[in-house]
mmCIF file of C-alpha atoms in Angstrom:
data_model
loop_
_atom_site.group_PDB
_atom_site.id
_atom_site.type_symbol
_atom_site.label_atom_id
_atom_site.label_comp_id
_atom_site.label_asym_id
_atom_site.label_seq_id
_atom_site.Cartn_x
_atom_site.Cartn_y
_atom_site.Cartn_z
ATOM 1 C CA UNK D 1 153.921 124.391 35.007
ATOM 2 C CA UNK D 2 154.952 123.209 31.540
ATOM 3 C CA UNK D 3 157.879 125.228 30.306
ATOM 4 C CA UNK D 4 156.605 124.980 26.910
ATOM 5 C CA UNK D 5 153.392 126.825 27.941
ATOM 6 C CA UNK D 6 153.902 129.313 30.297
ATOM 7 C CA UNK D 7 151.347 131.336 31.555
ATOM 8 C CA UNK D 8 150.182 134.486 29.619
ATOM 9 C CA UNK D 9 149.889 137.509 31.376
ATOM 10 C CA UNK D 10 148.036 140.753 29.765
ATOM 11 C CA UNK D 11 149.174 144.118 30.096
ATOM 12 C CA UNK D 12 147.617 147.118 27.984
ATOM 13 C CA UNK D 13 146.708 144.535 24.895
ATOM 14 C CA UNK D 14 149.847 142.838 24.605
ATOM 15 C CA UNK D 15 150.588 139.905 25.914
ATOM 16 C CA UNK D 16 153.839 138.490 28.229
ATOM 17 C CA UNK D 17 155.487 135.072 29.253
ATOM 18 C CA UNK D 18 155.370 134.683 32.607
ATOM 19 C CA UNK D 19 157.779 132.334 34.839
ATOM 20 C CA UNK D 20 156.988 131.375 38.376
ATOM 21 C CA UNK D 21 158.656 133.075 41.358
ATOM 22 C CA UNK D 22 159.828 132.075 44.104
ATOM 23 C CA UNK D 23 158.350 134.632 47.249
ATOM 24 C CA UNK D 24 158.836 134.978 50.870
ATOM 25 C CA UNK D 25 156.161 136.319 53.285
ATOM 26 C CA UNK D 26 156.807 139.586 55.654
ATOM 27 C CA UNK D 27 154.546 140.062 58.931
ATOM 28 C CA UNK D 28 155.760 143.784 59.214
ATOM 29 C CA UNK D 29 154.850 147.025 58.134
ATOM 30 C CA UNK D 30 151.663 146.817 55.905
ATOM 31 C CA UNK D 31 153.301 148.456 52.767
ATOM 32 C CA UNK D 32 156.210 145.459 52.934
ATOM 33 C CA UNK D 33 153.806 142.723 51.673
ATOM 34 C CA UNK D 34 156.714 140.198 50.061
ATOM 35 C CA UNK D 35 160.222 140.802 48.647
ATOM 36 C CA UNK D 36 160.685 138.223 45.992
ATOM 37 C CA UNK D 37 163.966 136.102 46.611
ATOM 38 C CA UNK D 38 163.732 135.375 42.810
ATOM 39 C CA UNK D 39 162.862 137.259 39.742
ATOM 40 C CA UNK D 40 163.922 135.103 36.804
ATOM 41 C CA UNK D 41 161.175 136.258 34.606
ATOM 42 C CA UNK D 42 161.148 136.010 30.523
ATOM 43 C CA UNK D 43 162.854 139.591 30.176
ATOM 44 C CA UNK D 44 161.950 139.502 25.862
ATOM 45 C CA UNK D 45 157.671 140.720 25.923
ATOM 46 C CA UNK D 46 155.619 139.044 23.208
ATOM 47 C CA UNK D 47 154.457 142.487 21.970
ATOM 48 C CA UNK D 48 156.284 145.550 21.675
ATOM 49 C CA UNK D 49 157.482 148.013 24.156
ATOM 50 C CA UNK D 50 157.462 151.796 23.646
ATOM 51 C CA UNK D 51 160.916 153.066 24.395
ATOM 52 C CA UNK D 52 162.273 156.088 23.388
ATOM 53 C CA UNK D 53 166.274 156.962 22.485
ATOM 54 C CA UNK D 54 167.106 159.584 24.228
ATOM 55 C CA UNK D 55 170.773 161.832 24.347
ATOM 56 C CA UNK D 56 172.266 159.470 26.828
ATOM 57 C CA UNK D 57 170.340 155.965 26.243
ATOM 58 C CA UNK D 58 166.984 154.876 26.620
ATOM 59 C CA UNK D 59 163.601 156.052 28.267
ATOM 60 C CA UNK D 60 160.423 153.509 29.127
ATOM 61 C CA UNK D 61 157.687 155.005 31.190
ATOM 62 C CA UNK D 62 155.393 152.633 33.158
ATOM 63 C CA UNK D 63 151.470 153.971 34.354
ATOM 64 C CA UNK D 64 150.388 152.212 37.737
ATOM 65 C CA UNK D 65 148.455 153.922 40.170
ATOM 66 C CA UNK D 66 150.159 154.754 43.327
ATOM 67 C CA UNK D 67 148.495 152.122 45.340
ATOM 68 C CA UNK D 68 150.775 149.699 43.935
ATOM 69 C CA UNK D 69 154.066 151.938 44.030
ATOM 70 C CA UNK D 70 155.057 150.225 47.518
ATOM 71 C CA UNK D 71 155.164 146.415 45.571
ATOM 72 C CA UNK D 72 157.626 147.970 43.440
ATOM 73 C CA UNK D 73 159.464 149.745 45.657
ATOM 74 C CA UNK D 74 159.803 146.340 48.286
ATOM 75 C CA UNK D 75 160.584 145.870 51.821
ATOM 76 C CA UNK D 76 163.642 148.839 52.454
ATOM 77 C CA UNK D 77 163.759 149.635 48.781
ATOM 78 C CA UNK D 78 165.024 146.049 48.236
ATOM 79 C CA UNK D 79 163.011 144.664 45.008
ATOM 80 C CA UNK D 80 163.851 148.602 43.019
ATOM 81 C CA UNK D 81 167.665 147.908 43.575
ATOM 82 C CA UNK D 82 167.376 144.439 42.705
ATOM 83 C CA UNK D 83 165.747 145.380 39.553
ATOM 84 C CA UNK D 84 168.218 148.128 38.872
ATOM 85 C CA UNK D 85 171.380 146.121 39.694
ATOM 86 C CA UNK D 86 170.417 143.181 37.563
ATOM 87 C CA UNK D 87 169.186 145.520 34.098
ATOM 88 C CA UNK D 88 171.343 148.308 34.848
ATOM 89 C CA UNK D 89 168.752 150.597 34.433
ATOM 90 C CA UNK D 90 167.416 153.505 37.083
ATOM 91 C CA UNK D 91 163.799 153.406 38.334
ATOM 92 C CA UNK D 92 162.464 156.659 39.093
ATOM 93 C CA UNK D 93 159.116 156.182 40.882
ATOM 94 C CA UNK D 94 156.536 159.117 42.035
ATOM 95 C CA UNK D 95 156.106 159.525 45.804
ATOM 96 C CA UNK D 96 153.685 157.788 47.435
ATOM 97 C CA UNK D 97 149.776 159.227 47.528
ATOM 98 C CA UNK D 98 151.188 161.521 44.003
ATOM 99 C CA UNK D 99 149.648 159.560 40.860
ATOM 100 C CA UNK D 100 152.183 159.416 37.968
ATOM 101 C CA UNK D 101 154.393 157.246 35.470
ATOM 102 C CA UNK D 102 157.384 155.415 37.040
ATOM 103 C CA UNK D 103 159.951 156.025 34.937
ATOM 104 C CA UNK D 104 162.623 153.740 33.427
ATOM 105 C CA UNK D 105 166.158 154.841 32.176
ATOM 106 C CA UNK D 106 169.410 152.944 30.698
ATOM 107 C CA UNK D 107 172.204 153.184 28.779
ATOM 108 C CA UNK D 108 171.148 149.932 26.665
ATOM 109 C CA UNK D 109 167.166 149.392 25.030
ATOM 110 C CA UNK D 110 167.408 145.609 26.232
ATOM 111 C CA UNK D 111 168.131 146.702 30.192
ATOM 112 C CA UNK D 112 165.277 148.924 30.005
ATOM 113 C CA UNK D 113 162.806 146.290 28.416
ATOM 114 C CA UNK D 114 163.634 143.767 31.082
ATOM 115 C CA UNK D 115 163.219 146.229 33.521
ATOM 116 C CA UNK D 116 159.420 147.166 31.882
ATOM 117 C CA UNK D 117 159.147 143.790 32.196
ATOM 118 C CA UNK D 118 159.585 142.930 35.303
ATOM 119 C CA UNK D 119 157.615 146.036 37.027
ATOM 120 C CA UNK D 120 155.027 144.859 34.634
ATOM 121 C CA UNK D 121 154.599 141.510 36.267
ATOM 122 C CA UNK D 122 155.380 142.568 39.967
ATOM 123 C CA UNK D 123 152.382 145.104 39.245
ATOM 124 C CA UNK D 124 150.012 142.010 37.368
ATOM 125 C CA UNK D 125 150.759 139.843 40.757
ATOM 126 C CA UNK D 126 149.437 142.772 43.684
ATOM 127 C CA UNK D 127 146.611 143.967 41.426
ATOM 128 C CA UNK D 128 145.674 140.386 41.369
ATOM 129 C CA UNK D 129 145.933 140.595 45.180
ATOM 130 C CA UNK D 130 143.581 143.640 45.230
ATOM 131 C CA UNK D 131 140.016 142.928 46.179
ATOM 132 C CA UNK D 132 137.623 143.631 43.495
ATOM 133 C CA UNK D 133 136.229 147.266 43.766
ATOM 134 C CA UNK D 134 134.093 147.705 41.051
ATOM 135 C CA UNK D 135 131.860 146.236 38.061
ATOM 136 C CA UNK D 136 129.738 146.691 35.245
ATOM 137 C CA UNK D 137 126.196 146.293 35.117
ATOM 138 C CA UNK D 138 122.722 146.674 34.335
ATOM 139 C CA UNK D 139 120.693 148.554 37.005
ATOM 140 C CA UNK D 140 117.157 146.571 37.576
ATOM 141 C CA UNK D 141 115.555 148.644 39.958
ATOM 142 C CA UNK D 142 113.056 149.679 38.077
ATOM 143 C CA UNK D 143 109.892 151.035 40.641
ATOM 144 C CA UNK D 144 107.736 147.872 39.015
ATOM 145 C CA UNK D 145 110.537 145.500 39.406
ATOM 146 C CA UNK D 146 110.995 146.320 43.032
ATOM 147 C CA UNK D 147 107.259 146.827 43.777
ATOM 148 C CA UNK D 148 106.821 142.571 42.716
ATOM 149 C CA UNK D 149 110.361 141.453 44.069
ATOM 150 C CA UNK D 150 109.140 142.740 47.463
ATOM 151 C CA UNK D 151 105.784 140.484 47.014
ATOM 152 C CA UNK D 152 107.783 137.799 45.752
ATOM 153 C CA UNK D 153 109.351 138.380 49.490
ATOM 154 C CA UNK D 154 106.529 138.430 51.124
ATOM 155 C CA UNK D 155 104.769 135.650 49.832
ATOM 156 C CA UNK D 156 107.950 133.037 49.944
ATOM 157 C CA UNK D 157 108.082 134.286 54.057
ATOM 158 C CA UNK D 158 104.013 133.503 53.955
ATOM 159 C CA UNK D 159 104.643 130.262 52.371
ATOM 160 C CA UNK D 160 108.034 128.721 52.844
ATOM 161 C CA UNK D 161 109.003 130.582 56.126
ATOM 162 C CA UNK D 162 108.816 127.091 58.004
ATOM 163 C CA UNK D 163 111.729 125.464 55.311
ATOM 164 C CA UNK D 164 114.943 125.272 56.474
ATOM 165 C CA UNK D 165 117.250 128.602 56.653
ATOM 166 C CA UNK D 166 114.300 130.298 54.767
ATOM 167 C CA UNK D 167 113.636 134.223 56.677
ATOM 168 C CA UNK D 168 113.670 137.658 56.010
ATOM 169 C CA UNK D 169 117.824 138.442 56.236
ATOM 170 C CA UNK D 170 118.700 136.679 53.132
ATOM 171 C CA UNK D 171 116.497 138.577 50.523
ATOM 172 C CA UNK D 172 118.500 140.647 47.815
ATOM 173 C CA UNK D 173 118.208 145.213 48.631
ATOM 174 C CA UNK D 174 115.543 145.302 46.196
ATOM 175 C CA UNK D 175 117.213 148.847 45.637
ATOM 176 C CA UNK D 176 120.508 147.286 44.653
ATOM 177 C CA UNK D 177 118.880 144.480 41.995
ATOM 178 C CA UNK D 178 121.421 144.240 38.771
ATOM 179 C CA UNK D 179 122.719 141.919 36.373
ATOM 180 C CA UNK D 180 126.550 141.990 36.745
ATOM 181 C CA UNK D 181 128.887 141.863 33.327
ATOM 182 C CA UNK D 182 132.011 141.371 35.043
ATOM 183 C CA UNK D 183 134.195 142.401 38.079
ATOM 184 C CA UNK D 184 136.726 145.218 37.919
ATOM 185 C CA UNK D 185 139.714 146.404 40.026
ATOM 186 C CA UNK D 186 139.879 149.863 39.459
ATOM 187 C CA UNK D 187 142.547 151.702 41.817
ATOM 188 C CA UNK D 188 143.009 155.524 40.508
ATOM 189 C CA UNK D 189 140.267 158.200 39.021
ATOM 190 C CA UNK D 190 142.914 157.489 35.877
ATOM 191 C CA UNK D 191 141.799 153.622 35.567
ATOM 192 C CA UNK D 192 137.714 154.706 35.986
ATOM 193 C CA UNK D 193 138.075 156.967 33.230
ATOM 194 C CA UNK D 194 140.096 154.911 31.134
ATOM 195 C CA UNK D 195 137.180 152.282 31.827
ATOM 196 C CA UNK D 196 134.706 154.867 30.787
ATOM 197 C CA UNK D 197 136.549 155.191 27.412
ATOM 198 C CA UNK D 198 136.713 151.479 26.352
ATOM 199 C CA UNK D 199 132.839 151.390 27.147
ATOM 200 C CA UNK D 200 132.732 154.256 24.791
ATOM 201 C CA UNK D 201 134.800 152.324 22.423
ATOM 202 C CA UNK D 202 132.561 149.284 22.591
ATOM 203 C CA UNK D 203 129.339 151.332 22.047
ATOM 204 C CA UNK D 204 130.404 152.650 18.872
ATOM 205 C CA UNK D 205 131.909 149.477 17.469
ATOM 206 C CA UNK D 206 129.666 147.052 18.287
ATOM 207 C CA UNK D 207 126.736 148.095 21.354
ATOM 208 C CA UNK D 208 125.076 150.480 18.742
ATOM 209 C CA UNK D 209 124.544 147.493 16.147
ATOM 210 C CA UNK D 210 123.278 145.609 18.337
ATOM 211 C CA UNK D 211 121.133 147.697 20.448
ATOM 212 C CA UNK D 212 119.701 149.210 17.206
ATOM 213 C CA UNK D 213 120.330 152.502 19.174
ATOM 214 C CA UNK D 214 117.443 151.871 21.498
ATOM 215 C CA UNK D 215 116.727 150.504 24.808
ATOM 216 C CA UNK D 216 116.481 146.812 25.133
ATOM 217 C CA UNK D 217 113.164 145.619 26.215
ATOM 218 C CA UNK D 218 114.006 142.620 28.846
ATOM 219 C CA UNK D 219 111.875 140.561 31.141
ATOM 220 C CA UNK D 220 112.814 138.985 34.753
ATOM 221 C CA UNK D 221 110.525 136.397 35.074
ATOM 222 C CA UNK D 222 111.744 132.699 36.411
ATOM 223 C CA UNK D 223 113.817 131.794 39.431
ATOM 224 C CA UNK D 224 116.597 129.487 39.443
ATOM 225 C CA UNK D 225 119.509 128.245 41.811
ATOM 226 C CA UNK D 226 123.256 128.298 41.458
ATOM 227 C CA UNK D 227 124.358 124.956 42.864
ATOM 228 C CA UNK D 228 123.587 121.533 42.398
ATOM 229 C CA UNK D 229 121.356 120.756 45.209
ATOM 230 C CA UNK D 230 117.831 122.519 45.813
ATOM 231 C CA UNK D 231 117.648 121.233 49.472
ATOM 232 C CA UNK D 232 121.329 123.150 50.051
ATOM 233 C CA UNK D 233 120.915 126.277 48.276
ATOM 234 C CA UNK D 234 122.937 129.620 48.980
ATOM 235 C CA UNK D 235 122.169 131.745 45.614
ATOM 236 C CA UNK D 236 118.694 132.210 44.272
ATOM 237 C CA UNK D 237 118.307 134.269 41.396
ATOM 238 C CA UNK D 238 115.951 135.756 38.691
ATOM 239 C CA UNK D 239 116.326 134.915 35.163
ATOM 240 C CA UNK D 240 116.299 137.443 32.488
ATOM 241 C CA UNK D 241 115.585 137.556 29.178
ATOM 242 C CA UNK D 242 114.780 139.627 26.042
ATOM 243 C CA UNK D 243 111.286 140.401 25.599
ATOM 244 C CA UNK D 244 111.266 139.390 21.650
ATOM 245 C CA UNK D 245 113.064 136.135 22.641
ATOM 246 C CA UNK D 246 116.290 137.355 20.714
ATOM 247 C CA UNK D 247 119.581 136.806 21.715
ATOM 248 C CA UNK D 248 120.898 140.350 21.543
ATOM 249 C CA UNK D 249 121.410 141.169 25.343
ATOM 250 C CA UNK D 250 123.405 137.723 25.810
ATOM 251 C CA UNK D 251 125.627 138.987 22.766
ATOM 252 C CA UNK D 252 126.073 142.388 23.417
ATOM 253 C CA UNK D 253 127.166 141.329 27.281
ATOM 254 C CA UNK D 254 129.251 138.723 25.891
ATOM 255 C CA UNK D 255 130.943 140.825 23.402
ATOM 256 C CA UNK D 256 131.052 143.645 26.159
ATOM 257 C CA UNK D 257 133.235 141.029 28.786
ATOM 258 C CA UNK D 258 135.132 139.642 25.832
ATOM 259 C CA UNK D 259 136.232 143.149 25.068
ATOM 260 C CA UNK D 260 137.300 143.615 28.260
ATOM 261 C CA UNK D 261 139.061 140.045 28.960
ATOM 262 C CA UNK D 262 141.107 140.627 26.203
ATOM 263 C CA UNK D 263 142.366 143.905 27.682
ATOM 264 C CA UNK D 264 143.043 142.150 30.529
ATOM 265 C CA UNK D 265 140.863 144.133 32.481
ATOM 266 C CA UNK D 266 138.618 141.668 33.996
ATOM 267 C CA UNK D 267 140.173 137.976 34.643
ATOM 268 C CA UNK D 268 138.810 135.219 31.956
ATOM 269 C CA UNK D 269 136.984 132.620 33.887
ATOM 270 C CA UNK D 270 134.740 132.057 31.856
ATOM 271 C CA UNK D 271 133.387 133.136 28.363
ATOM 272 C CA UNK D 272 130.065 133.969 28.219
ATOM 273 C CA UNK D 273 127.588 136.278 31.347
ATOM 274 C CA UNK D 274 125.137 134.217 32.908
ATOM 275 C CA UNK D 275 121.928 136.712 32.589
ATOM 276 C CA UNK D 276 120.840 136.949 36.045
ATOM 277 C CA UNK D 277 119.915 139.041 39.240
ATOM 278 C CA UNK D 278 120.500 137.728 42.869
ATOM 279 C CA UNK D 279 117.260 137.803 45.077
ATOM 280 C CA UNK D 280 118.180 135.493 47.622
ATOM 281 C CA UNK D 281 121.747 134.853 49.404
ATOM 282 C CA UNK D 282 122.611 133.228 52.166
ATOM 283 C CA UNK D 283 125.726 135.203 53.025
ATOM 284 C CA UNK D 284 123.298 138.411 53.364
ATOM 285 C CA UNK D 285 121.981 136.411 56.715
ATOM 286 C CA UNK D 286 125.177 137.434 59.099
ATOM 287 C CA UNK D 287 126.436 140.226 56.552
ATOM 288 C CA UNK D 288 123.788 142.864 54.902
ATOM 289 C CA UNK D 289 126.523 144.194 53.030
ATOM 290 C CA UNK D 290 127.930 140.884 51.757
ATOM 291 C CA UNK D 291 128.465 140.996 48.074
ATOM 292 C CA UNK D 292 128.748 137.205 47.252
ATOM 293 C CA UNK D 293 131.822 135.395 46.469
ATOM 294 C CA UNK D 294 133.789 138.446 45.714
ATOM 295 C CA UNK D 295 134.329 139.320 49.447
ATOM 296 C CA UNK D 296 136.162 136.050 49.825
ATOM 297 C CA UNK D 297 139.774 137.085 49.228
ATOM 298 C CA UNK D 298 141.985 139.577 51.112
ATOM 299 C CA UNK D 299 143.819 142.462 49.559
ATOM 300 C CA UNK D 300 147.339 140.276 50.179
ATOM 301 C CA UNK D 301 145.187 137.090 47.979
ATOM 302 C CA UNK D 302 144.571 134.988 51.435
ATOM 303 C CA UNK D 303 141.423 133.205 51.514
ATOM 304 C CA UNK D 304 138.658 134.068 53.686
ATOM 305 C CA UNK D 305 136.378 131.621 55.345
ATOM 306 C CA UNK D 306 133.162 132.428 55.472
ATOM 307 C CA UNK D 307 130.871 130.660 57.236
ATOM 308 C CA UNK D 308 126.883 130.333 55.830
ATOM 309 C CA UNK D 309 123.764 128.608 56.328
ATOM 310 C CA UNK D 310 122.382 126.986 53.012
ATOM 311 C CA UNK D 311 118.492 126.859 52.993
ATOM 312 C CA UNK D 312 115.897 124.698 51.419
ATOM 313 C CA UNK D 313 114.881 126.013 48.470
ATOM 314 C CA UNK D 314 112.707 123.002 46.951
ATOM 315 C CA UNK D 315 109.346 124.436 47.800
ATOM 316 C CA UNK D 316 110.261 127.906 46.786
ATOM 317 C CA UNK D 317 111.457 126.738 43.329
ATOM 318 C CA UNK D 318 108.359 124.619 43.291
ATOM 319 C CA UNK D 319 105.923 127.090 44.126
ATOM 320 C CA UNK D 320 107.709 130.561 42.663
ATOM 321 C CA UNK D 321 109.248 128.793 39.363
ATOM 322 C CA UNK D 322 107.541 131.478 37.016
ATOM 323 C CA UNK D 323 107.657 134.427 39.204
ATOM 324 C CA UNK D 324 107.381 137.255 37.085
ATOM 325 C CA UNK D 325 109.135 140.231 37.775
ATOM 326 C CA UNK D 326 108.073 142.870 35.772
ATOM 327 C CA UNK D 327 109.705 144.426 32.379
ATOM 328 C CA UNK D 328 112.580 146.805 31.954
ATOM 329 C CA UNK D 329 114.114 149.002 29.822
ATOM 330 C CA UNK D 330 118.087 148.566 29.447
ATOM 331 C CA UNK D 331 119.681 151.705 27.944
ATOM 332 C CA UNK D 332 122.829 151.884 30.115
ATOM 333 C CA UNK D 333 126.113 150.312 31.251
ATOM 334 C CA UNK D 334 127.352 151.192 33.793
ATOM 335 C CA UNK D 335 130.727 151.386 35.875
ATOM 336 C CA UNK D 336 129.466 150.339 39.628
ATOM 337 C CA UNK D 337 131.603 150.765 42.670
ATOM 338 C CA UNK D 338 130.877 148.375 45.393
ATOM 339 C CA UNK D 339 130.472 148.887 49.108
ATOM 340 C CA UNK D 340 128.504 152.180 47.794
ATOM 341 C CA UNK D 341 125.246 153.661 48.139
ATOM 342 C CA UNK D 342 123.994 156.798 45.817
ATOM 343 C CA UNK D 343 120.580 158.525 46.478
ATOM 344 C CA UNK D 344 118.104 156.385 45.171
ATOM 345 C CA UNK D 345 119.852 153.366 47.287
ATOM 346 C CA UNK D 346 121.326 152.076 44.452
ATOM 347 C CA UNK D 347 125.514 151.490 43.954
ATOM 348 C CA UNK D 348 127.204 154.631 43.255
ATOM 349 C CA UNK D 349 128.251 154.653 39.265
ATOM 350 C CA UNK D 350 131.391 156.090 38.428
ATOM 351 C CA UNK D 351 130.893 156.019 34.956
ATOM 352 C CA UNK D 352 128.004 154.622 31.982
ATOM 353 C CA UNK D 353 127.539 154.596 28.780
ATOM 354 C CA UNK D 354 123.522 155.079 27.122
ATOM 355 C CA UNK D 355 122.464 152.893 24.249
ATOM 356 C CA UNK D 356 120.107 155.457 23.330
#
């Protein structure tokens, strides 16, 4: 990495220097993931910290939920004392299970600002590590919607079943069709309802102008294919659209994930939503419960192989280019938690907000 352009990590707005670490790997317990060997991070933040004189120095408090305590803590208390030795600070840090601020106290403001610092990027590099748990969307379950996806079903098994990979276990929960905005890792009740507030945030600054306080009136209608190849495809999805042909839904999305990118909520691959809904995917055929390539990385970040069976998808996009659909009605974001079901089938929302 170029020294002169370190990477930028994002914590609560503000923005941090970040050098590389050196780490060594435990096979122990399960709470004793890594102790780093090294922490020679930039201790000076690019934005400004919130620490408070108090009668005998300085007080820094630090909001993580308890999940991520034990990466702080380190194998035998190790990576605290570290920390505490080298700032000469104390860390006090709430037991583990009991949600709360870890608390930071010195006798000099610098000590405690590396200290923030540090516990800042320990926390950044495990909830990286966390598997995604939720994400915002658009429900598109809609009784019409599903009614025509499941003859869409039934007439690519009438007409394609003979292609290759092409059969019943890789069609989309036509209970469970949405158009994703961006994945989330939300690890306390604390995080979902902060979530809920910057969606209430971005309605009144920017949804509600662009919504003109009403539903949107969308379309899906038009199948398409994520990779390169239509003999070798694994994703097969439904395009969707604004009924008036406007742009609004692909703005207000965009401007939605942009929002939260910049709180450094959800990680910035890329910079605009691609306006779709899965109906076909091949890593449903072994897994019903698969949810794409978000169940590809273990809690610790180790890559998970999983093994799938393209199909041919030429005749399908030949013969069901156009497929339409059906029409919705969009009038709500909402906060989606995966590996969930609620009544109507659907996944369980933690959280919306209404455009109308």
């Amino acid at each position: 990495m170029d020294v002169l352009r370190p990477q930028i990590v994002t914590f609560d707005g503000r923005n941090y220097r970040k050098n590389p670490i050196q780490e060594k790997q435990y096979q122990h317990e399960e709470d004793e993931d890594f102790y780093p060997d090294s922490m020679e991070y930039s201790d000076e933040p690019c934005g400004a910290y919130e620490v408070a004189q108090t009668p005998h120095g300085f007080r820094a408090t630090v909001s993580a939920p308890s999940l991520l305590y034990k990466h702080i803590v380190g194998k035998r208390g190790d990576t605290k004392k570290k920390i505490e030795v080298e700032t000469k600070t104390s860390i006090n840090i709430p037991k583990h299970g009991h949600e709360g601020e870890i608390v930071i106290t010195g006798q000099h403001r610098n000590g405690v600002v590396s200290a923030r610092t540090r516990i800042d990027v320990l926390l950044d590099t495990f909830r990286r590590r966390q598997p995604f748990t939720h994400f915002l969307s658009f429900f598109l379950n809609e009784v019409e919607v599903q009614e025509r996806f499941l003859m869409f079903q039934e007439e690519v098994l009438r007409n394609c079943s003979k292609d290759r990979g092409v059969d019943s276990t890789i069609f989309q929960n036509p209970k469970k069709l949405h158009l994703t905005i961006g994945m989330l890792v939300l690890l306390s009740e604390q995080e979902i309802q902060h979530t809920c507030e910057i969606l209430q945030r971005c309605k009144e600054e920017f949804i509600n102008d662009i919504s003109g306080g009403r539903p949107l009136e969308v379309e899906m209608a038009g199948i398409e294919y994520m990779n390169d190849d239509p003999a070798m495809v694994d994703v097969l999805y439904a395009k969707v659209h604004m009924k008036d042909g406007s742009n609004r839904l692909q703005e207000l999305v965009d401007r939605v994930l942009e929002r939260f990118q910049s709180l450094g909520l959800i990680v910035k691959e890329w910079t605009s939503v691609k306006l779709h809904a899965t109906v076909m995917n091949t890593l449903l055929r072994k897994d019903p419960n698969a949810e794409g390539r978000y169940n590809l990385y273990t809690a610790d970040g180790k890559y998970i192989f999983k093994e799938r069976e393209s199909f041919d998808g030429r005749n399908i996009l030949k013969t069901f280019e156009n497929f339409y659909f059906g029409s919705l009605r969009l009038n709500s974001i909402h906060i989606s938690q995966r590996f969930t079901v609620d009544s109507f089938g659907n996944y369980a929302s933690c959280g919306h907000v209404d455009f109308s």
